[in-house]
PDB file of C-alpha atoms in Angstrom:
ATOM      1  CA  UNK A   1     190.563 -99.058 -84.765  1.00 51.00           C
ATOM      2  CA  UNK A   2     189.064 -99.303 -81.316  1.00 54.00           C
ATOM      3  CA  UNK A   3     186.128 -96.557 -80.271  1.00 56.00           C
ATOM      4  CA  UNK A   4     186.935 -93.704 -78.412  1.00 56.00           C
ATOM      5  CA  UNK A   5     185.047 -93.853 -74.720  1.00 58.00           C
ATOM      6  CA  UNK A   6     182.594 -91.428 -74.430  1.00 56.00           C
ATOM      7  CA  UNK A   7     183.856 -89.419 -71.640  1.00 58.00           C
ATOM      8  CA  UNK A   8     181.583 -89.444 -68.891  1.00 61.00           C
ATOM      9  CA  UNK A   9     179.787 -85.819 -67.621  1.00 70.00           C
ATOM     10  CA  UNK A  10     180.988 -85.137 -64.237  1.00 84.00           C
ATOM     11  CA  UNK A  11     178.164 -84.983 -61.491  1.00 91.00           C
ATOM     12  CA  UNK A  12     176.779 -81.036 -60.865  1.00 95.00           C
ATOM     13  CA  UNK A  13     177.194 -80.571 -56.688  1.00 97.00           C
ATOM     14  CA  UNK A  14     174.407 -78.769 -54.598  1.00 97.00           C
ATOM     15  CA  UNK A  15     174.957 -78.515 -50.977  1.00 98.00           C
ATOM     16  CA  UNK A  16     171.595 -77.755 -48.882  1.00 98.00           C
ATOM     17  CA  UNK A  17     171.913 -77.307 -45.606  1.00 97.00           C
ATOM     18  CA  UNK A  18     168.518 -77.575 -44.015  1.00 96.00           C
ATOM     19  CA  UNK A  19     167.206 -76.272 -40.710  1.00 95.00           C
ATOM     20  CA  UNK A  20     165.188 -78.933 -39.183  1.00 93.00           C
ATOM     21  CA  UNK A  21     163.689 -82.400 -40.270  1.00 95.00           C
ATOM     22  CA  UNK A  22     160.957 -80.680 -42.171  1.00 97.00           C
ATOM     23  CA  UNK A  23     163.155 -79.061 -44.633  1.00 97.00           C
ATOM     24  CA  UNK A  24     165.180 -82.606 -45.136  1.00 97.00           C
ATOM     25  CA  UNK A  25     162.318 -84.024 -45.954  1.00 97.00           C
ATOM     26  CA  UNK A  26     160.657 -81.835 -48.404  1.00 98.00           C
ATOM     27  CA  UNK A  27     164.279 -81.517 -50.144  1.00 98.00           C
ATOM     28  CA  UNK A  28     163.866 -85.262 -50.430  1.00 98.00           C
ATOM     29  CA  UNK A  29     160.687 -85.301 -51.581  1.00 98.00           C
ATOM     30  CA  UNK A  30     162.214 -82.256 -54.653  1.00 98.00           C
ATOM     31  CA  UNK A  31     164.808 -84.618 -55.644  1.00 98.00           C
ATOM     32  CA  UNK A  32     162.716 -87.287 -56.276  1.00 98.00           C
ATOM     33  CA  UNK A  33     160.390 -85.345 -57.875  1.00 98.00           C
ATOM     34  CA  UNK A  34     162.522 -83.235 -60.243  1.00 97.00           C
ATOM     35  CA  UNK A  35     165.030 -86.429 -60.657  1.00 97.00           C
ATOM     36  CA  UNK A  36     168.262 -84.985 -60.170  1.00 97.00           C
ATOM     37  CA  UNK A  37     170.439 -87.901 -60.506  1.00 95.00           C
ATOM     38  CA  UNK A  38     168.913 -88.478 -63.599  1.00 95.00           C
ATOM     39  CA  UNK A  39     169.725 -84.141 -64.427  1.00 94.00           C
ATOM     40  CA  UNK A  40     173.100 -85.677 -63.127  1.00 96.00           C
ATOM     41  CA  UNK A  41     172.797 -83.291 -60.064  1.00 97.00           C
ATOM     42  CA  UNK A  42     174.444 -84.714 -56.880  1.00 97.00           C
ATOM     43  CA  UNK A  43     172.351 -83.226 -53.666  1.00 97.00           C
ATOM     44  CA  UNK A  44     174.042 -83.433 -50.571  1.00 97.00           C
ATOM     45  CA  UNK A  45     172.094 -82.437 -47.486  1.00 97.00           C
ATOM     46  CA  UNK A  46     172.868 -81.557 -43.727  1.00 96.00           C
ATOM     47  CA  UNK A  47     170.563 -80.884 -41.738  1.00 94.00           C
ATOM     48  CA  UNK A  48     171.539 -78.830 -38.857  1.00 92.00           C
ATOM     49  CA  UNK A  49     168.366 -79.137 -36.099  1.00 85.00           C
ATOM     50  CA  UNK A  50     168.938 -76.523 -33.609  1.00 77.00           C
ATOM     51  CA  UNK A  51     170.805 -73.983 -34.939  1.00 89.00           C
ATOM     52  CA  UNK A  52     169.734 -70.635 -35.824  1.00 96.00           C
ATOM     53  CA  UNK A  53     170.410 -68.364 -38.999  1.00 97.00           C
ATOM     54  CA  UNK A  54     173.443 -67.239 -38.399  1.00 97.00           C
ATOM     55  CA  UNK A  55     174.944 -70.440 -37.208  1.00 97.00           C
ATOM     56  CA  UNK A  56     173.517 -72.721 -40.315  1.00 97.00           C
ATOM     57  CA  UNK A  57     174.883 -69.510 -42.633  1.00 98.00           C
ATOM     58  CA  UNK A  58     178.407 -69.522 -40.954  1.00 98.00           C
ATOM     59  CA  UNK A  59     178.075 -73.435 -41.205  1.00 97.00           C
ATOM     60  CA  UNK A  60     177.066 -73.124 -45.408  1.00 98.00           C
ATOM     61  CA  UNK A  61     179.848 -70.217 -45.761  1.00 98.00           C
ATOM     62  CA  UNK A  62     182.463 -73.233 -44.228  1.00 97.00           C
ATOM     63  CA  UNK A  63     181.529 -76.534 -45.711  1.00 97.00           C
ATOM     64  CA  UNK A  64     180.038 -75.075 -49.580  1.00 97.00           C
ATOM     65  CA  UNK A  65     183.039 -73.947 -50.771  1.00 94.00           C
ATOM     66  CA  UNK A  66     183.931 -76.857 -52.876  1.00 95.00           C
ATOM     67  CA  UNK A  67     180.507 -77.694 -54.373  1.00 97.00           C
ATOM     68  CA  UNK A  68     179.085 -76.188 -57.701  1.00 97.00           C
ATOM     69  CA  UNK A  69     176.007 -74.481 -56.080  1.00 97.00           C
ATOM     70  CA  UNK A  70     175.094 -74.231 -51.822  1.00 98.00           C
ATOM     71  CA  UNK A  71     172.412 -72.824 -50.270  1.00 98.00           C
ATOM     72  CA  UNK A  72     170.978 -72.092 -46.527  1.00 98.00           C
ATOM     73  CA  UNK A  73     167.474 -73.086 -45.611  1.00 98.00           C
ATOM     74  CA  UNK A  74     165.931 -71.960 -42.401  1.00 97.00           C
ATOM     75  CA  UNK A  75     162.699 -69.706 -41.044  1.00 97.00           C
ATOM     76  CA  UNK A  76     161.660 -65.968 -41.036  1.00 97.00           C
ATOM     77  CA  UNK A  77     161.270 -66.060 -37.516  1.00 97.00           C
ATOM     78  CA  UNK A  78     165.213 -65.951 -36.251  1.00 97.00           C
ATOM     79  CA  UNK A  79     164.609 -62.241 -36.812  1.00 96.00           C
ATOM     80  CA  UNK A  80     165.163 -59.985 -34.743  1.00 95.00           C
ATOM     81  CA  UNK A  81     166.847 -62.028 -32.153  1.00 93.00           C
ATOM     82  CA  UNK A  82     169.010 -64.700 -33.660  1.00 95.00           C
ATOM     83  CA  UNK A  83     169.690 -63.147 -36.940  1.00 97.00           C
ATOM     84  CA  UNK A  84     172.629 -63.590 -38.840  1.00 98.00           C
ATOM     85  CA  UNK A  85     175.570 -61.468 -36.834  1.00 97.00           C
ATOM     86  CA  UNK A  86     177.772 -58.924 -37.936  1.00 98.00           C
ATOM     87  CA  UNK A  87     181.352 -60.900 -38.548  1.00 98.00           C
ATOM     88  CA  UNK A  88     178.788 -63.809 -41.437  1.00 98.00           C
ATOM     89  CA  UNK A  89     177.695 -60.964 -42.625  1.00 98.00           C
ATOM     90  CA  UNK A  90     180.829 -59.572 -43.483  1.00 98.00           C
ATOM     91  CA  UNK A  91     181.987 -62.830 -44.715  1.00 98.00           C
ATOM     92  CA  UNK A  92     178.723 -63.634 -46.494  1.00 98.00           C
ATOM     93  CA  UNK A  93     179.174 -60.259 -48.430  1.00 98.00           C
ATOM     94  CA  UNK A  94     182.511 -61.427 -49.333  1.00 98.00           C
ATOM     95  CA  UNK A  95     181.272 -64.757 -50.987  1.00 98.00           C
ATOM     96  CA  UNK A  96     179.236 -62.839 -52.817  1.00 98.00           C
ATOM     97  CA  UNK A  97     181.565 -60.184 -53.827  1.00 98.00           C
ATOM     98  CA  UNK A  98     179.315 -57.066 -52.895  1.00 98.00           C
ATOM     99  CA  UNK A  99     180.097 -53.909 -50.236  1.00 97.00           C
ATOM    100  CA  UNK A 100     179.290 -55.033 -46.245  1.00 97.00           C
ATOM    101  CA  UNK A 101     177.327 -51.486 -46.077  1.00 97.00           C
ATOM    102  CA  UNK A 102     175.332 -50.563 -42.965  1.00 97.00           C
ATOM    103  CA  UNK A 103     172.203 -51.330 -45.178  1.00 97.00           C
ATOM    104  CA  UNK A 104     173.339 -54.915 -46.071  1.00 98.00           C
ATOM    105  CA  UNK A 105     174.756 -55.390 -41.968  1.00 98.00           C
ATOM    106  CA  UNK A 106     170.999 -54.231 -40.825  1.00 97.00           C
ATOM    107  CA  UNK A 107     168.738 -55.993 -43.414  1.00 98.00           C
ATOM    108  CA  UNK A 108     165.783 -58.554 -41.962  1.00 97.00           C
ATOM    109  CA  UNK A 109     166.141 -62.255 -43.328  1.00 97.00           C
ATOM    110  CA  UNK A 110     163.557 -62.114 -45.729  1.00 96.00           C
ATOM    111  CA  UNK A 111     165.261 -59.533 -47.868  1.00 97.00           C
ATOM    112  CA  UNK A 112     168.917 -60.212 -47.343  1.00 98.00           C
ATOM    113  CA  UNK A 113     169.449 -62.710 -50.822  1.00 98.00           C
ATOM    114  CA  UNK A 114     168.491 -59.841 -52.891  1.00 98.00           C
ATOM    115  CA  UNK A 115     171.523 -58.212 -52.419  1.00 98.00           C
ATOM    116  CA  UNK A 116     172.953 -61.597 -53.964  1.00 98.00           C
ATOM    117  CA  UNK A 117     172.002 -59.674 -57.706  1.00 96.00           C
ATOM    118  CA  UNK A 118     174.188 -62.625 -59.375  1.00 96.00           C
ATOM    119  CA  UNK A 119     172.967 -65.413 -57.347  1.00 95.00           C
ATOM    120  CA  UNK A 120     176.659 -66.143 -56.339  1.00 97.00           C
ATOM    121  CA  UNK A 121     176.599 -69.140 -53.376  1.00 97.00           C
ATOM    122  CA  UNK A 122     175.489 -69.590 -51.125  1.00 98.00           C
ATOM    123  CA  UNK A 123     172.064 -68.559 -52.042  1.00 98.00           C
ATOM    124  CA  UNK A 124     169.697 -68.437 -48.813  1.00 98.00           C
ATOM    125  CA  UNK A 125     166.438 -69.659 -48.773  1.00 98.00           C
ATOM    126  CA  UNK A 126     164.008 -67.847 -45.853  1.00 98.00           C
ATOM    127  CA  UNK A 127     160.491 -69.882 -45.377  1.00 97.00           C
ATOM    128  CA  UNK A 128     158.317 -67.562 -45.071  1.00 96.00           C
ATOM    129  CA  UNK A 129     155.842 -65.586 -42.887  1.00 97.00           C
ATOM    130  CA  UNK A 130     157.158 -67.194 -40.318  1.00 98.00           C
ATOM    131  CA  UNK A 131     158.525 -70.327 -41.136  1.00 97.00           C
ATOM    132  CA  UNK A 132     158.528 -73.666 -43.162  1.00 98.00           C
ATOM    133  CA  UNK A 133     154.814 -74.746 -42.648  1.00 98.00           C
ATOM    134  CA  UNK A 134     153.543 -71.792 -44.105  1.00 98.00           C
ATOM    135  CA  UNK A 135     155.397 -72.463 -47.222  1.00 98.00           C
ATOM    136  CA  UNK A 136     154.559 -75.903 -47.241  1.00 98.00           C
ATOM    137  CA  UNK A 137     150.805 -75.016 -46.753  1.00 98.00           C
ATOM    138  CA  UNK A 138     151.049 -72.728 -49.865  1.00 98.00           C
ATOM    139  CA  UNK A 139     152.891 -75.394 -51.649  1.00 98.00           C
ATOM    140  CA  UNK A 140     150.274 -77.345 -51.224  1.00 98.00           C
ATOM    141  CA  UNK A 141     147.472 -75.258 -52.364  1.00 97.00           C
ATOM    142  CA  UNK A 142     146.314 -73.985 -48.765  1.00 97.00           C
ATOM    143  CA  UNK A 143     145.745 -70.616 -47.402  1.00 97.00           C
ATOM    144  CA  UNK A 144     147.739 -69.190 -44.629  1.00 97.00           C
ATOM    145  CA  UNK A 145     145.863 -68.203 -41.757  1.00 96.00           C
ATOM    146  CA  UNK A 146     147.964 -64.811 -41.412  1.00 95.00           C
ATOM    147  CA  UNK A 147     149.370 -62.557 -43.401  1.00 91.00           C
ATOM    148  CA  UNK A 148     152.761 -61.952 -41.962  1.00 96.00           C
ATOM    149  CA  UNK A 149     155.615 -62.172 -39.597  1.00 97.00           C
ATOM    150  CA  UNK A 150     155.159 -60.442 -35.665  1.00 97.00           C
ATOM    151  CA  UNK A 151     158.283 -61.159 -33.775  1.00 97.00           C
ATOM    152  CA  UNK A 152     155.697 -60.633 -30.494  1.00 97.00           C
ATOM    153  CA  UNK A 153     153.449 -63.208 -31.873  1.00 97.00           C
ATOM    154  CA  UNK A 154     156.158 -65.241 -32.787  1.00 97.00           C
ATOM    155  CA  UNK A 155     155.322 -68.758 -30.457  1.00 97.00           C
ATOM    156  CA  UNK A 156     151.244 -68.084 -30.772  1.00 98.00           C
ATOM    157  CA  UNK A 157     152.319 -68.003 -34.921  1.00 98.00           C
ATOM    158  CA  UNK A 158     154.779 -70.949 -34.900  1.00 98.00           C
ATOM    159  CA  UNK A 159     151.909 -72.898 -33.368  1.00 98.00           C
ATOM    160  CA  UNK A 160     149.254 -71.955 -35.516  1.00 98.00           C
ATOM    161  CA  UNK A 161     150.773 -72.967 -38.712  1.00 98.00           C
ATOM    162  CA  UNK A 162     152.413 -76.252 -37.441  1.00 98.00           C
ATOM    163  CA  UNK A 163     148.327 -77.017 -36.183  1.00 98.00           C
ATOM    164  CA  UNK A 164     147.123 -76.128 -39.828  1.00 98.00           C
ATOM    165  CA  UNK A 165     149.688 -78.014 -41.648  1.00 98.00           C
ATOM    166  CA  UNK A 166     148.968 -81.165 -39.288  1.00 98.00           C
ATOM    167  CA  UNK A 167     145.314 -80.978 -40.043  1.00 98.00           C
ATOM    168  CA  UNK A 168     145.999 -80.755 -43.749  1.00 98.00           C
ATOM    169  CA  UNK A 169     148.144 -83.765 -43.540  1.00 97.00           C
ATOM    170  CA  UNK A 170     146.108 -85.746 -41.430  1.00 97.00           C
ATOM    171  CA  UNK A 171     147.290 -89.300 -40.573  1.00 94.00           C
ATOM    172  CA  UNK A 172     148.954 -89.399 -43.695  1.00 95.00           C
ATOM    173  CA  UNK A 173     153.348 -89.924 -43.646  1.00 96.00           C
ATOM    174  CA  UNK A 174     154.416 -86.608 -44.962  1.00 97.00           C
ATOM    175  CA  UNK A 175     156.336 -87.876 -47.746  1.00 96.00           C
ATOM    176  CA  UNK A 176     153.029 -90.367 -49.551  1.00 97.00           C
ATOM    177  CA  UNK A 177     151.225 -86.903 -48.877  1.00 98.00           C
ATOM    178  CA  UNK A 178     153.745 -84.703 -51.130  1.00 98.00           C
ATOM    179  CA  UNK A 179     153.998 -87.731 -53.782  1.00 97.00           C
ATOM    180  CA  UNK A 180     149.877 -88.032 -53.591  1.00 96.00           C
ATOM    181  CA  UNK A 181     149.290 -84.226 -54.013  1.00 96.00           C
ATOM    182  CA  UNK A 182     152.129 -82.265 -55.189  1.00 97.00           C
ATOM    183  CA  UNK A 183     152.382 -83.649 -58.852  1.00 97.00           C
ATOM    184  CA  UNK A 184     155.471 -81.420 -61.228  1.00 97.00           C
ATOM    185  CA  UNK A 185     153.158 -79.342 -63.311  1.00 97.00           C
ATOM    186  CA  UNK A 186     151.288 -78.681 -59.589  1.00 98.00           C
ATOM    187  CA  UNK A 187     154.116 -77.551 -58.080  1.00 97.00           C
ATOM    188  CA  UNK A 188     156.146 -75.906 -61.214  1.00 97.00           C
ATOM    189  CA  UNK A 189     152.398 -73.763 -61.178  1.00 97.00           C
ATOM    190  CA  UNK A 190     152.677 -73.000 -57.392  1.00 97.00           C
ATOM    191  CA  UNK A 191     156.341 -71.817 -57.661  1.00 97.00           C
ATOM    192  CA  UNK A 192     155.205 -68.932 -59.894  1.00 97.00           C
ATOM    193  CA  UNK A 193     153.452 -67.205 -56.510  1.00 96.00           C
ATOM    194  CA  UNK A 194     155.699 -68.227 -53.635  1.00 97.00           C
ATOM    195  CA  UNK A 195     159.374 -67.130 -53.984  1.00 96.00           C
ATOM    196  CA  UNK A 196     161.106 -69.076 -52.042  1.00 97.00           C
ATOM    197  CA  UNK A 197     160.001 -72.072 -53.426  1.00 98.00           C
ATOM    198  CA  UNK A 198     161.210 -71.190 -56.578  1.00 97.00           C
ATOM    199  CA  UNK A 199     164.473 -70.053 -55.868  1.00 97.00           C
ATOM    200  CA  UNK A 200     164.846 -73.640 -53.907  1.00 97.00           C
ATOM    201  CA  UNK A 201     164.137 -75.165 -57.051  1.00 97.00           C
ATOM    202  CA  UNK A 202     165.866 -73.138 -59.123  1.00 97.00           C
ATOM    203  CA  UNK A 203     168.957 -74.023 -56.928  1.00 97.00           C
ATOM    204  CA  UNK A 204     168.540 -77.955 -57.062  1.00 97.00           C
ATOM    205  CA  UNK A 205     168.226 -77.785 -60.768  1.00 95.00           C
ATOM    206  CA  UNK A 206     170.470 -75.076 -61.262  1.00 88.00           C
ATOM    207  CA  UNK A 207     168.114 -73.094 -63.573  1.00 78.00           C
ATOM    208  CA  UNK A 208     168.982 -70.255 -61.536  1.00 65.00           C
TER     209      UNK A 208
END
């Protein structure tokens, strides 16, 4: 009597969509790290360079629907200008099964996925103050040099924290410097203080 196959687990879907090239890279740098096809966790990324919140939302909202878990990556500092707009809103309440209330339709960025109470997709990931470097430079063990986000500072901000994260990486490719520094039980400590980077890997690995 022949075996019976074992049958074979079918692949767990994430589907990132990514701001800019920073973002990419760091989510290539978690799925390395945390092994994901080895957690048999398929990550597909698009990165969408350019857009703002509410078009990379909209965009996540359109293309997620058929993977397992999705999520939207992008900065603090598309408030209050290019926020996400009324109609994704609506329709981002309605993935997530909760009331479009004036509240939810006038929330800032940063505080918008905690009305997603059971994590339903897409989850959205908001770098923050300001933007990606700053959570990259407390990833990495850094201080920020401010405290939080000022919409009238915005630029003079942006290029403050892109100048300290280049002088913390030096000559270095971005990449060797994550595998050099960030080691799992360094980062799986630093996720305990900065939010958003646990809730990105919480997403990946779906311990959520």
């Amino acid at each position: 009597m022949s075996k019976k196959r074992k049958k074979r687990k079918e692949k767990i879907t994430v589907y990132a969509c990514a701001e800019g090239d920073r973002e990419v890279l760091f989510l290539q740098f978690l799925e390395e790290l945390y092994d994901l096809d080895k957690q048999n966790i398929n990550l597909k990324i698009k990165p969408l360079s350019g857009g703002d919140a509410n078009y990379i939302v909209d965009f996540t909202l359109r293309n997620g629907n058929n993977y397992d878990r999705s999520f939207a990556w992008f900065d603090e500092d598309f408030d209050p200008e290019n926020s996400i707009q009324k109609d994704t809103r609506i329709a981002l309440a309605s993935h997530w099964r909760i009331d479009a209330d004036s509240q939810f339709l006038q929330e800032s960025l940063k505080n918008l996925q905690n009305f997603n109470t059971h994590d339903r997709k897409p989850i959205l990931i908001v770098s923050q103050p300001v933007c990606v470097e700053a959570l990259i430079i407390q990833t990495l063990g850094h201080s920020v040099p401010l405290s939080e986000y000022d919409p009238k500072k915005r630029k003079q901000q942006i290029k403050t924290l892109k100048n300290t994260l280049a002088g913390i990486l030096g000559k270095k490719d971005e990449h060797d410097y994550y595998r050099e520094k960030l080691t799992l039980d360094f980062i799986e400590k630093k996720r305990e203080s900065i939010k958003a980077l646990d809730l990105l890997i919480k997403t990946l690995t779906g311990k959520i």
